[in-house]
Amino acid sequence: GSEIFTPAHEENVRFIYEAWQCVERDLRSQMGSERGLVEEYVEKMPNPSLKAFKPVDLGDLKRRNTQDAKKS
């Protein structure tokens, strides 16, 4: 079935998205500078089972799921 997102859910998603955009902007703007506001965490010993991990575009996934729900 199709998912119903509450206004609170939409607000949370928007908040996290906007906060992450600020983090990415700060990361880009501090490139080359000694110390910045944002510190990127990099795993020293990456988990081998995550080697094949491919990031997922959640917006694209939602669009495809919505289209699939309309077809059935």
mmCIF file with all atom_site columns, C-alpha atoms in Angstrom, residues 23-71:
data_model
loop_
_atom_site.group_PDB
_atom_site.id
_atom_site.type_symbol
_atom_site.label_atom_id
_atom_site.label_alt_id
_atom_site.label_comp_id
_atom_site.label_asym_id
_atom_site.label_entity_id
_atom_site.label_seq_id
_atom_site.pdbx_PDB_ins_code
_atom_site.Cartn_x
_atom_site.Cartn_y
_atom_site.Cartn_z
_atom_site.occupancy
_atom_site.B_iso_or_equiv
_atom_site.pdbx_formal_charge
_atom_site.auth_seq_id
_atom_site.auth_comp_id
_atom_site.auth_asym_id
_atom_site.auth_atom_id
_atom_site.pdbx_PDB_model_num
ATOM 1  C CA . VAL A 1 23 ? 27.045 20.430 7.294   1.00 0.00 ? 23 VAL A CA 1
ATOM 2  C CA . GLU A 1 24 ? 27.985 19.729 3.674   1.00 0.00 ? 24 GLU A CA 1
ATOM 3  C CA . ARG A 1 25 ? 28.282 23.457 2.936   1.00 0.00 ? 25 ARG A CA 1
ATOM 4  C CA . ASP A 1 26 ? 30.531 23.944 5.987   1.00 0.00 ? 26 ASP A CA 1
ATOM 5  C CA . LEU A 1 27 ? 32.655 20.947 4.974   1.00 0.00 ? 27 LEU A CA 1
ATOM 6  C CA . ARG A 1 28 ? 33.128 22.371 1.465   1.00 0.00 ? 28 ARG A CA 1
ATOM 7  C CA . SER A 1 29 ? 33.888 25.893 2.722   1.00 0.00 ? 29 SER A CA 1
ATOM 8  C CA . GLN A 1 30 ? 36.587 24.707 5.160   1.00 0.00 ? 30 GLN A CA 1
ATOM 9  C CA . MET A 1 31 ? 38.482 22.600 2.608   1.00 0.00 ? 31 MET A CA 1
ATOM 10 C CA . GLY A 1 32 ? 42.138 23.519 2.887   1.00 0.00 ? 32 GLY A CA 1
ATOM 11 C CA . SER A 1 33 ? 41.784 25.365 6.185   1.00 0.00 ? 33 SER A CA 1
ATOM 12 C CA . GLU A 1 34 ? 43.481 24.014 9.317   1.00 0.00 ? 34 GLU A CA 1
ATOM 13 C CA . ARG A 1 35 ? 40.540 23.660 11.709  1.00 0.00 ? 35 ARG A CA 1
ATOM 14 C CA . GLY A 1 36 ? 36.911 23.930 10.839  1.00 0.00 ? 36 GLY A CA 1
ATOM 15 C CA . LEU A 1 37 ? 33.507 23.685 12.459  1.00 0.00 ? 37 LEU A CA 1
ATOM 16 C CA . VAL A 1 38 ? 32.798 20.277 10.977  1.00 0.00 ? 38 VAL A CA 1
ATOM 17 C CA . GLU A 1 39 ? 34.876 17.160 11.401  1.00 0.00 ? 39 GLU A CA 1
ATOM 18 C CA . GLU A 1 40 ? 34.301 14.284 9.025   1.00 0.00 ? 40 GLU A CA 1
ATOM 19 C CA . TYR A 1 41 ? 34.505 10.865 10.679  1.00 0.00 ? 41 TYR A CA 1
ATOM 20 C CA . VAL A 1 42 ? 36.313 8.213  8.670   1.00 0.00 ? 42 VAL A CA 1
ATOM 21 C CA . GLU A 1 43 ? 36.380 4.621  9.895   1.00 0.00 ? 43 GLU A CA 1
ATOM 22 C CA . LYS A 1 44 ? 39.964 3.506  10.614  1.00 0.00 ? 44 LYS A CA 1
ATOM 23 C CA . MET A 1 45 ? 39.149 -0.165 10.032  1.00 0.00 ? 45 MET A CA 1
ATOM 24 C CA . PRO A 1 46 ? 36.179 -0.311 7.646   1.00 0.00 ? 46 PRO A CA 1
ATOM 25 C CA . ASN A 1 47 ? 33.798 -3.233 7.981   1.00 0.00 ? 47 ASN A CA 1
ATOM 26 C CA . PRO A 1 48 ? 34.555 -5.619 5.065   1.00 0.00 ? 48 PRO A CA 1
ATOM 27 C CA . SER A 1 49 ? 30.865 -6.505 4.694   1.00 0.00 ? 49 SER A CA 1
ATOM 28 C CA . LEU A 1 50 ? 30.147 -2.853 3.809   1.00 0.00 ? 50 LEU A CA 1
ATOM 29 C CA . LYS A 1 51 ? 32.586 -2.848 0.864   1.00 0.00 ? 51 LYS A CA 1
ATOM 30 C CA . ALA A 1 52 ? 29.790 -3.386 -1.653  1.00 0.00 ? 52 ALA A CA 1
ATOM 31 C CA . PHE A 1 53 ? 27.503 -0.763 -0.047  1.00 0.00 ? 53 PHE A CA 1
ATOM 32 C CA . LYS A 1 54 ? 25.950 1.599  -2.567  1.00 0.00 ? 54 LYS A CA 1
ATOM 33 C CA . PRO A 1 55 ? 24.280 4.780  -1.249  1.00 0.00 ? 55 PRO A CA 1
ATOM 34 C CA . VAL A 1 56 ? 20.551 4.946  -1.940  1.00 0.00 ? 56 VAL A CA 1
ATOM 35 C CA . ASP A 1 57 ? 18.772 8.036  -3.258  1.00 0.00 ? 57 ASP A CA 1
ATOM 36 C CA . LEU A 1 58 ? 15.798 8.021  -0.889  1.00 0.00 ? 58 LEU A CA 1
ATOM 37 C CA . GLY A 1 59 ? 13.841 10.498 -3.003  1.00 0.00 ? 59 GLY A CA 1
ATOM 38 C CA . ASP A 1 60 ? 14.223 8.269  -6.051  1.00 0.00 ? 60 ASP A CA 1
ATOM 39 C CA . LEU A 1 61 ? 13.282 5.183  -4.026  1.00 0.00 ? 61 LEU A CA 1
ATOM 40 C CA . LYS A 1 62 ? 10.125 6.911  -2.757  1.00 0.00 ? 62 LYS A CA 1
ATOM 41 C CA . ARG A 1 63 ? 9.165  7.950  -6.316  1.00 0.00 ? 63 ARG A CA 1
ATOM 42 C CA . ARG A 1 64 ? 9.622  4.384  -7.596  1.00 0.00 ? 64 ARG A CA 1
ATOM 43 C CA . ASN A 1 65 ? 7.635  2.900  -4.695  1.00 0.00 ? 65 ASN A CA 1
ATOM 44 C CA . THR A 1 66 ? 4.857  5.438  -5.289  1.00 0.00 ? 66 THR A CA 1
ATOM 45 C CA . GLN A 1 67 ? 4.759  4.553  -9.000  1.00 0.00 ? 67 GLN A CA 1
ATOM 46 C CA . ASP A 1 68 ? 4.738  0.804  -8.219  1.00 0.00 ? 68 ASP A CA 1
ATOM 47 C CA . ALA A 1 69 ? 1.845  1.290  -5.786  1.00 0.00 ? 69 ALA A CA 1
ATOM 48 C CA . LYS A 1 70 ? -0.152 3.113  -8.476  1.00 0.00 ? 70 LYS A CA 1
ATOM 49 C CA . LYS A 1 71 ? 0.419  0.263  -10.984 1.00 0.00 ? 71 LYS A CA 1
#
